[in-house]
mmCIF file of C-alpha atoms (C1' of nucleotides) in Angstrom:
data_model
loop_
_atom_site.group_PDB
_atom_site.id
_atom_site.type_symbol
_atom_site.label_atom_id
_atom_site.label_comp_id
_atom_site.label_asym_id
_atom_site.label_seq_id
_atom_site.Cartn_x
_atom_site.Cartn_y
_atom_site.Cartn_z
ATOM 1 C CA UNK A 1288 117.041 113.286 101.215
ATOM 2 C CA UNK A 1289 115.378 113.637 97.907
ATOM 3 C CA UNK A 1290 112.159 111.829 97.732
ATOM 4 C CA UNK A 1291 112.507 110.219 94.448
ATOM 5 C CA UNK A 1292 116.196 110.137 94.239
ATOM 6 C CA UNK A 1293 117.361 106.918 92.717
ATOM 7 C CA UNK A 1294 114.120 105.204 93.269
ATOM 8 C CA UNK A 1295 112.445 106.000 90.073
ATOM 9 C CA UNK A 1296 110.422 103.358 88.401
ATOM 10 C CA UNK A 1297 111.834 102.502 85.094
ATOM 11 C CA UNK A 1298 108.814 103.129 83.013
ATOM 12 C CA UNK A 1299 109.326 103.713 79.414
ATOM 13 C CA UNK A 1300 109.199 107.374 79.072
ATOM 14 C CA UNK A 1301 107.707 108.995 76.129
ATOM 15 C CA UNK A 1302 107.093 112.564 75.551
ATOM 16 C CA UNK A 1303 103.468 113.313 75.188
ATOM 17 C CA UNK A 1304 102.709 116.862 74.634
ATOM 18 C CA UNK A 1305 101.158 117.835 77.864
ATOM 19 C CA UNK A 1306 101.084 121.382 76.859
ATOM 20 C CA UNK A 1307 97.894 120.412 75.254
ATOM 21 C CA UNK A 1308 96.408 119.683 78.595
ATOM 22 C CA UNK A 1309 97.304 123.013 79.836
ATOM 23 C CA UNK A 1310 96.276 125.089 76.976
ATOM 24 C CA UNK A 1311 93.191 123.541 75.752
ATOM 25 C CA UNK A 1312 90.138 124.908 77.204
ATOM 26 C CA UNK A 1313 86.777 123.557 77.725
ATOM 27 C CA UNK A 1314 86.614 122.001 74.369
ATOM 28 C CA UNK A 1315 89.701 120.099 75.225
ATOM 29 C CA UNK A 1316 87.939 118.258 77.918
ATOM 30 C CA UNK A 1317 85.621 116.848 75.409
ATOM 31 C CA UNK A 1318 88.446 115.904 73.238
ATOM 32 C CA UNK A 1319 90.513 114.229 75.822
ATOM 33 C CA UNK A 1320 91.768 111.075 74.311
ATOM 34 C CA UNK A 1321 90.670 109.403 77.450
ATOM 35 C CA UNK A 1322 87.170 110.077 76.554
ATOM 36 C CA UNK A 1323 87.483 107.190 74.219
ATOM 37 C CA UNK A 1324 87.877 104.891 77.101
ATOM 38 C CA UNK A 1325 84.472 103.537 76.938
ATOM 39 C CA UNK A 1326 84.886 102.490 73.412
ATOM 40 C CA UNK A 1327 88.321 101.230 73.962
ATOM 41 C CA UNK A 1328 86.962 99.247 76.800
ATOM 42 C CA UNK A 1329 89.108 98.081 79.554
ATOM 43 C CA UNK A 1330 88.285 94.512 80.000
ATOM 44 C CA UNK A 1331 91.700 93.820 78.816
ATOM 45 C CA UNK A 1332 94.671 95.593 80.064
ATOM 46 C CA UNK A 1333 96.342 95.145 76.773
ATOM 47 C CA UNK A 1334 93.417 96.604 75.040
ATOM 48 C CA UNK A 1335 93.413 99.478 77.294
ATOM 49 C CA UNK A 1336 97.035 100.058 76.867
ATOM 50 C CA UNK A 1337 97.010 99.610 73.190
ATOM 51 C CA UNK A 1338 94.789 102.544 72.965
ATOM 52 C CA UNK A 1339 97.448 104.536 74.597
ATOM 53 C CA UNK A 1340 94.826 106.370 76.445
ATOM 54 C CA UNK A 1341 95.371 105.455 79.985
ATOM 55 C CA UNK A 1342 97.796 103.630 82.091
ATOM 56 C CA UNK A 1343 96.671 100.406 83.477
ATOM 57 C CA UNK A 1344 98.541 99.330 86.493
ATOM 58 C CA UNK A 1345 98.238 95.734 85.533
ATOM 59 C CA UNK A 1346 100.152 96.323 82.383
ATOM 60 C CA UNK A 1347 102.880 98.432 83.743
ATOM 61 C CA UNK A 1348 105.446 95.790 83.052
ATOM 62 C CA UNK A 1349 104.477 96.065 79.457
ATOM 63 C CA UNK A 1350 105.675 99.567 79.532
ATOM 64 C CA UNK A 1351 109.199 98.497 79.874
ATOM 65 C CA UNK A 1352 109.587 98.530 76.206
ATOM 66 C CA UNK A 1353 112.794 98.422 74.352
ATOM 67 C CA UNK A 1354 113.805 101.498 72.577
ATOM 68 C CA UNK A 1355 112.782 99.994 69.326
ATOM 69 C CA UNK A 1356 109.155 100.010 70.280
ATOM 70 C CA UNK A 1357 108.594 103.620 70.282
ATOM 71 C CA UNK A 1358 105.892 104.208 67.862
ATOM 72 C CA UNK A 1359 103.767 106.932 69.235
ATOM 73 C CA UNK A 1360 100.706 104.871 68.863
ATOM 74 C CA UNK A 1361 102.205 101.770 70.294
ATOM 75 C CA UNK A 1362 103.838 102.819 73.457
ATOM 76 C CA UNK A 1363 103.089 106.327 74.313
ATOM 77 C CA UNK A 1364 103.338 107.736 77.697
ATOM 78 C CA UNK A 1365 100.469 108.171 80.002
ATOM 79 C CA UNK A 1366 98.584 109.951 77.389
ATOM 80 C CA UNK A 1367 98.595 109.457 73.766
ATOM 81 C CA UNK A 1368 98.520 112.866 72.391
ATOM 82 C CA UNK A 1369 100.028 111.908 69.167
ATOM 83 C CA UNK A 1370 96.784 111.787 67.421
ATOM 84 C CA UNK A 1371 96.800 114.515 64.879
ATOM 85 C CA UNK A 1372 93.578 115.899 66.043
ATOM 86 C CA UNK A 1373 94.585 116.309 69.595
ATOM 87 C CA UNK A 1374 98.159 117.142 69.119
ATOM 88 C CA UNK A 1375 98.004 120.570 67.891
ATOM 89 C CA UNK A 1376 100.999 121.505 69.873
ATOM 90 C CA UNK A 1377 99.172 124.455 70.419
ATOM 91 C CA UNK A 1378 99.384 127.250 72.360
ATOM 92 C CA UNK A 1379 100.345 126.277 75.532
ATOM 93 C CA UNK A 1380 100.073 128.957 77.489
ATOM 94 C CA UNK A 1381 97.469 130.985 78.395
ATOM 95 C CA UNK A 1382 98.073 130.565 81.916
ATOM 96 C CA UNK A 1383 101.253 128.889 82.264
ATOM 97 C CA UNK A 1384 104.110 130.945 81.415
ATOM 98 C CA UNK A 1385 107.469 130.348 82.638
ATOM 99 C CA UNK A 1386 109.372 133.225 83.863
ATOM 100 C CA UNK A 1387 112.122 132.588 81.431
ATOM 101 C CA UNK A 1388 110.469 131.986 78.165
ATOM 102 C CA UNK A 1389 106.911 132.422 78.265
ATOM 103 C CA UNK A 1390 104.684 130.962 75.816
ATOM 104 C CA UNK A 1391 107.178 129.605 73.512
ATOM 105 C CA UNK A 1392 105.175 127.245 71.468
ATOM 106 C CA UNK A 1393 106.302 123.756 72.042
ATOM 107 C CA UNK A 1394 108.043 122.010 69.294
ATOM 108 C CA UNK A 1395 105.538 121.307 66.596
ATOM 109 C CA UNK A 1396 105.218 117.581 66.853
ATOM 110 C CA UNK A 1397 107.466 116.390 69.567
ATOM 111 C CA UNK A 1398 106.110 112.939 69.627
ATOM 112 C CA UNK A 1399 107.111 112.295 66.134
ATOM 113 C CA UNK A 1400 110.696 113.055 66.657
ATOM 114 C CA UNK A 1401 111.007 111.923 70.141
ATOM 115 C CA UNK A 1402 113.530 109.285 70.968
ATOM 116 C CA UNK A 1403 112.733 107.366 74.096
ATOM 117 C CA UNK A 1404 114.779 108.162 77.047
ATOM 118 C CA UNK A 1405 117.420 105.707 77.864
ATOM 119 C CA UNK A 1406 117.592 104.651 81.409
ATOM 120 C CA UNK A 1407 121.029 104.728 82.763
ATOM 121 C CA UNK A 1408 122.514 101.824 84.443
ATOM 122 C CA UNK A 1409 124.738 101.894 87.422
ATOM 123 C CA UNK A 1410 128.100 100.526 88.146
ATOM 124 C CA UNK A 1411 130.106 100.683 91.224
ATOM 125 C CA UNK A 1412 133.371 101.841 89.867
ATOM 126 C CA UNK A 1413 134.913 104.858 88.358
ATOM 127 C CA UNK A 1414 136.115 104.212 84.901
ATOM 128 C CA UNK A 1415 135.974 105.664 81.507
ATOM 129 C CA UNK A 1416 135.907 102.539 79.515
ATOM 130 C CA UNK A 1417 133.778 99.692 80.516
ATOM 131 C CA UNK A 1418 135.408 96.386 79.898
ATOM 132 C CA UNK A 1419 133.417 94.411 77.418
ATOM 133 C CA UNK A 1420 133.213 91.430 79.661
ATOM 134 C CA UNK A 1421 131.795 93.575 82.351
ATOM 135 C CA UNK A 1422 129.236 94.813 79.972
ATOM 136 C CA UNK A 1423 128.107 91.339 79.290
ATOM 137 C CA UNK A 1424 127.420 90.728 82.883
ATOM 138 C CA UNK A 1425 125.171 93.645 83.196
ATOM 139 C CA UNK A 1426 121.509 93.527 83.033
ATOM 140 C CA UNK A 1427 121.149 95.850 80.167
ATOM 141 C CA UNK A 1428 124.275 95.792 78.169
ATOM 142 C CA UNK A 1429 124.379 98.714 75.897
ATOM 143 C CA UNK A 1430 126.960 100.612 74.010
ATOM 144 C CA UNK A 1431 129.507 97.936 74.090
ATOM 145 C CA UNK A 1432 132.588 99.914 73.308
ATOM 146 C CA UNK A 1433 131.250 103.279 74.262
ATOM 147 C CA UNK A 1434 132.951 105.398 76.876
ATOM 148 C CA UNK A 1435 131.195 105.335 80.176
ATOM 149 C CA UNK A 1436 131.250 108.317 82.450
ATOM 150 C CA UNK A 1437 130.826 107.254 85.992
ATOM 151 C CA UNK A 1438 129.936 109.418 88.889
ATOM 152 C CA UNK A 1439 132.497 109.352 91.619
ATOM 153 C CA UNK A 1440 129.891 110.163 94.216
ATOM 154 C CA UNK A 1441 127.502 107.378 93.390
ATOM 155 C CA UNK A 1442 127.294 104.350 91.159
ATOM 156 C CA UNK A 1443 125.632 106.095 88.317
ATOM 157 C CA UNK A 1444 127.001 105.878 84.860
ATOM 158 C CA UNK A 1445 126.437 108.080 81.861
ATOM 159 C CA UNK A 1446 127.244 107.895 78.236
ATOM 160 C CA UNK A 1447 128.177 111.511 77.891
ATOM 161 C CA UNK A 1448 130.235 113.867 79.904
ATOM 162 C CA UNK A 1449 127.516 116.432 79.786
ATOM 163 C CA UNK A 1450 125.044 114.078 81.320
ATOM 164 C CA UNK A 1451 127.509 113.170 83.979
ATOM 165 C CA UNK A 1452 128.226 116.777 84.794
ATOM 166 C CA UNK A 1453 124.559 117.416 85.024
ATOM 167 C CA UNK A 1454 124.201 114.545 87.381
ATOM 168 C CA UNK A 1455 127.101 115.622 89.526
ATOM 169 C CA UNK A 1456 125.261 118.811 90.211
ATOM 170 C CA UNK A 1457 122.786 116.757 92.140
ATOM 171 C CA UNK A 1458 125.634 116.017 94.498
ATOM 172 C CA UNK A 1459 127.209 119.417 94.607
ATOM 173 C CA UNK A 1460 123.941 121.364 94.685
ATOM 174 C CA UNK A 1461 125.400 124.636 93.510
ATOM 175 C CA UNK A 1462 122.163 126.586 93.535
ATOM 176 C CA UNK A 1463 121.425 127.844 96.985
ATOM 177 C CA UNK A 1464 118.357 129.669 98.120
ATOM 178 C CA UNK A 1465 119.348 132.910 99.711
ATOM 179 C CA UNK A 1466 116.241 132.882 101.807
ATOM 180 C CA UNK A 1467 116.389 129.532 103.481
ATOM 181 C CA UNK A 1468 119.714 128.133 102.389
ATOM 182 C CA UNK A 1469 118.287 125.109 100.704
ATOM 183 C CA UNK A 1470 120.430 123.931 97.854
ATOM 184 C CA UNK A 1471 119.420 122.628 94.481
ATOM 185 C CA UNK A 1472 121.111 121.052 91.582
ATOM 186 C CA UNK A 1473 119.767 123.344 88.933
ATOM 187 C CA UNK A 1474 118.854 126.981 88.728
ATOM 188 C CA UNK A 1475 115.331 126.373 87.611
ATOM 189 C CA UNK A 1476 114.779 124.097 90.556
ATOM 190 C CA UNK A 1477 115.883 126.919 92.739
ATOM 191 C CA UNK A 1478 113.565 129.283 90.955
ATOM 192 C CA UNK A 1479 110.716 126.949 91.554
ATOM 193 C CA UNK A 1480 111.653 126.762 95.177
ATOM 194 C CA UNK A 1481 111.868 130.489 95.485
ATOM 195 C CA UNK A 1482 108.266 130.655 94.431
ATOM 196 C CA UNK A 1483 107.413 128.905 97.624
ATOM 197 C CA UNK A 1484 108.808 131.924 99.398
ATOM 198 C CA UNK A 1485 107.399 134.573 97.156
ATOM 199 C CA UNK A 1486 104.062 132.955 96.624
ATOM 200 C CA UNK A 1487 104.338 133.483 92.933
ATOM 201 C CA UNK A 1488 102.080 131.177 90.968
ATOM 202 C CA UNK A 1489 102.637 131.683 87.309
ATOM 203 C CA UNK A 1490 100.762 128.602 86.174
ATOM 204 C CA UNK A 1491 97.060 128.981 86.257
ATOM 205 C CA UNK A 1492 94.336 126.569 85.392
ATOM 206 C CA UNK A 1493 92.271 127.724 82.438
ATOM 207 C CA UNK A 1494 89.231 126.033 83.881
ATOM 208 C CA UNK A 1495 89.097 127.273 87.410
ATOM 209 C CA UNK A 1496 91.736 129.952 87.492
ATOM 210 C CA UNK A 1497 93.486 128.266 90.286
ATOM 211 C CA UNK A 1498 97.143 129.078 90.144
ATOM 212 C CA UNK A 1499 100.139 126.950 90.787
ATOM 213 C CA UNK A 1500 103.760 127.568 91.311
ATOM 214 C CA UNK A 1501 104.761 124.412 89.584
ATOM 215 C CA UNK A 1502 103.868 123.363 86.104
ATOM 216 C CA UNK A 1503 103.745 119.737 87.024
ATOM 217 C CA UNK A 1504 101.274 120.491 89.711
ATOM 218 C CA UNK A 1505 99.111 122.311 87.274
ATOM 219 C CA UNK A 1506 99.285 119.331 85.005
ATOM 220 C CA UNK A 1507 98.162 117.119 87.827
ATOM 221 C CA UNK A 1508 95.459 119.545 88.687
ATOM 222 C CA UNK A 1509 94.168 119.548 85.147
ATOM 223 C CA UNK A 1510 93.508 115.895 85.594
ATOM 224 C CA UNK A 1511 90.941 116.754 88.170
ATOM 225 C CA UNK A 1512 88.961 118.532 85.514
ATOM 226 C CA UNK A 1513 89.041 115.575 83.231
ATOM 227 C CA UNK A 1514 86.073 113.312 83.457
ATOM 228 C CA UNK A 1515 88.221 110.384 82.688
ATOM 229 C CA UNK A 1516 91.592 110.360 84.294
ATOM 230 C CA UNK A 1517 94.610 109.001 82.659
ATOM 231 C CA UNK A 1518 95.306 106.118 84.966
ATOM 232 C CA UNK A 1519 92.779 103.395 84.730
ATOM 233 C CA UNK A 1520 92.203 100.287 86.762
ATOM 234 C CA UNK A 1521 92.269 97.318 84.488
ATOM 235 C CA UNK A 1522 89.664 95.529 86.524
ATOM 236 C CA UNK A 1523 87.002 98.025 87.354
ATOM 237 C CA UNK A 1524 87.827 100.612 84.730
ATOM 238 C CA UNK A 1525 87.874 103.282 87.311
ATOM 239 C CA UNK A 1526 90.230 106.041 86.432
ATOM 240 C CA UNK A 1527 92.547 108.055 88.601
ATOM 241 C CA UNK A 1528 94.407 111.230 88.189
ATOM 242 C CA UNK A 1529 97.595 109.833 89.555
ATOM 243 C CA UNK A 1530 99.521 106.686 89.367
ATOM 244 C CA UNK A 1531 99.835 106.623 93.107
ATOM 245 C CA UNK A 1532 96.087 106.674 93.488
ATOM 246 C CA UNK A 1533 95.729 103.838 91.067
ATOM 247 C CA UNK A 1534 98.354 101.908 92.935
ATOM 248 C CA UNK A 1535 96.584 102.472 96.205
ATOM 249 C CA UNK A 1536 93.356 101.446 94.624
ATOM 250 C CA UNK A 1537 94.889 98.291 93.283
ATOM 251 C CA UNK A 1538 96.623 97.354 96.458
ATOM 252 C CA UNK A 1539 93.513 97.914 98.438
ATOM 253 C CA UNK A 1540 91.818 95.035 96.787
ATOM 254 C CA UNK A 1541 89.923 95.971 93.721
ATOM 255 C CA UNK A 1542 92.456 94.560 91.432
ATOM 256 C CA UNK A 1543 93.429 91.615 93.520
ATOM 257 C CA UNK A 1544 93.006 89.443 90.504
ATOM 258 C CA UNK A 1545 95.344 91.354 88.376
ATOM 259 C CA UNK A 1546 97.889 92.545 90.832
ATOM 260 C "C1'" DC B 1012 90.468 105.682 102.423
ATOM 261 C "C1'" DT B 1013 90.464 108.766 98.627
ATOM 262 C "C1'" DG B 1014 91.587 112.787 96.166
ATOM 263 C "C1'" DG B 1015 94.254 116.627 95.541
ATOM 264 C "C1'" DG B 1016 97.921 120.108 96.259
ATOM 265 C "C1'" DG B 1017 102.821 121.321 97.319
ATOM 266 C "C1'" DA B 1018 107.453 120.564 96.638
ATOM 267 C "C1'" DC B 1019 111.077 118.731 94.293
ATOM 268 C "C1'" DG B 1020 114.291 115.442 91.722
ATOM 269 C "C1'" DG B 1021 115.834 113.196 87.343
ATOM 270 C "C1'" DG B 1022 116.868 112.550 82.460
ATOM 271 C "C1'" DG B 1023 116.246 114.233 77.828
ATOM 272 C "C1'" DC B 1024 115.832 117.728 74.382
ATOM 273 C "C1'" DC B 1025 116.605 122.189 72.339
ATOM 274 C "C1'" DC B 1026 119.140 126.262 71.601
ATOM 275 C "C1'" DC C 858 129.392 121.860 75.620
ATOM 276 C "C1'" DG C 859 126.468 124.088 78.774
ATOM 277 C "C1'" DG C 860 122.270 126.308 80.205
ATOM 278 C "C1'" DG C 861 117.510 126.321 80.287
ATOM 279 C "C1'" DC C 862 113.414 124.130 80.009
ATOM 280 C "C1'" DC C 863 110.140 120.255 79.631
ATOM 281 C "C1'" DC C 864 107.932 116.298 81.112
ATOM 282 C "C1'" DC C 865 107.585 112.596 84.156
ATOM 283 C "C1'" DG C 866 107.428 110.936 88.462
ATOM 284 C "C1'" DT C 867 107.471 110.606 93.572
ATOM 285 C "C1'" DC C 868 106.739 111.657 98.357
ATOM 286 C "C1'" DC C 869 104.451 114.118 101.918
ATOM 287 C "C1'" DC C 870 100.670 116.244 103.828
ATOM 288 C "C1'" DC C 871 96.036 117.651 104.312
ATOM 289 C "C1'" DA C 872 90.923 117.897 103.591
#
DNA sequence: CTGGGGACGGGGCCC
DNA sequence: CGGGCCCCGTCCCCA
């Protein structure tokens, strides 16, 4: 079974330009927004969060922001890269080219135009029009009279047929690895999987030349080069490269007061 | 226990 | 509308 299937945390998702992380070199480390942590201080989770520099576990609920609160500076993702100085949208790419379209420069200022992702709600029925009264009973009533496209394989609901079709692929898994037979919902997932067979690692770290088969893994790796990680404990100000590490840290006692 | 890498899934955006 | 890609996130495993 998929590991994260249907168990995603509903964090507000923004779209920081992580390409910056991957393309900036040494100088970038100095310019990491997180470097401002000390000044931003972390005695207050809100303070910490308001800086948009790190994620503080204690304020995670605050991340569940309505779509209206999407100012880049107010509720950015894990990293606030919207600052003009850091968001050069630059050249992502020295080492991380995708097989398909290599160093296509990312969209100039994605954060400015980014619309927060809407989390989809689930229903248990197959229908194309959601009765208004049913909408009212739902937790997050949206799109009152909008057609709802419901997956017949699971309770998921989508507001567009395209999104639904995309989702259905996760059930049908049309992309099959010819080597091991494992099936995937999308071709690029399969390509990524195939790299595990071929050993291809097209994403390399500009700092240590370590290569990765997966861009996300490179992104995580780049955190290890950062002096200040992007997930910060609201109590002890310690920073972590991953949310899971921060969560472990919190649950293990340090943040007993805040968690 | 902590930190990090590997693998992979999802939704959203762009073309 | 569909494909491709991006980013985010999670889980597992290992050092």
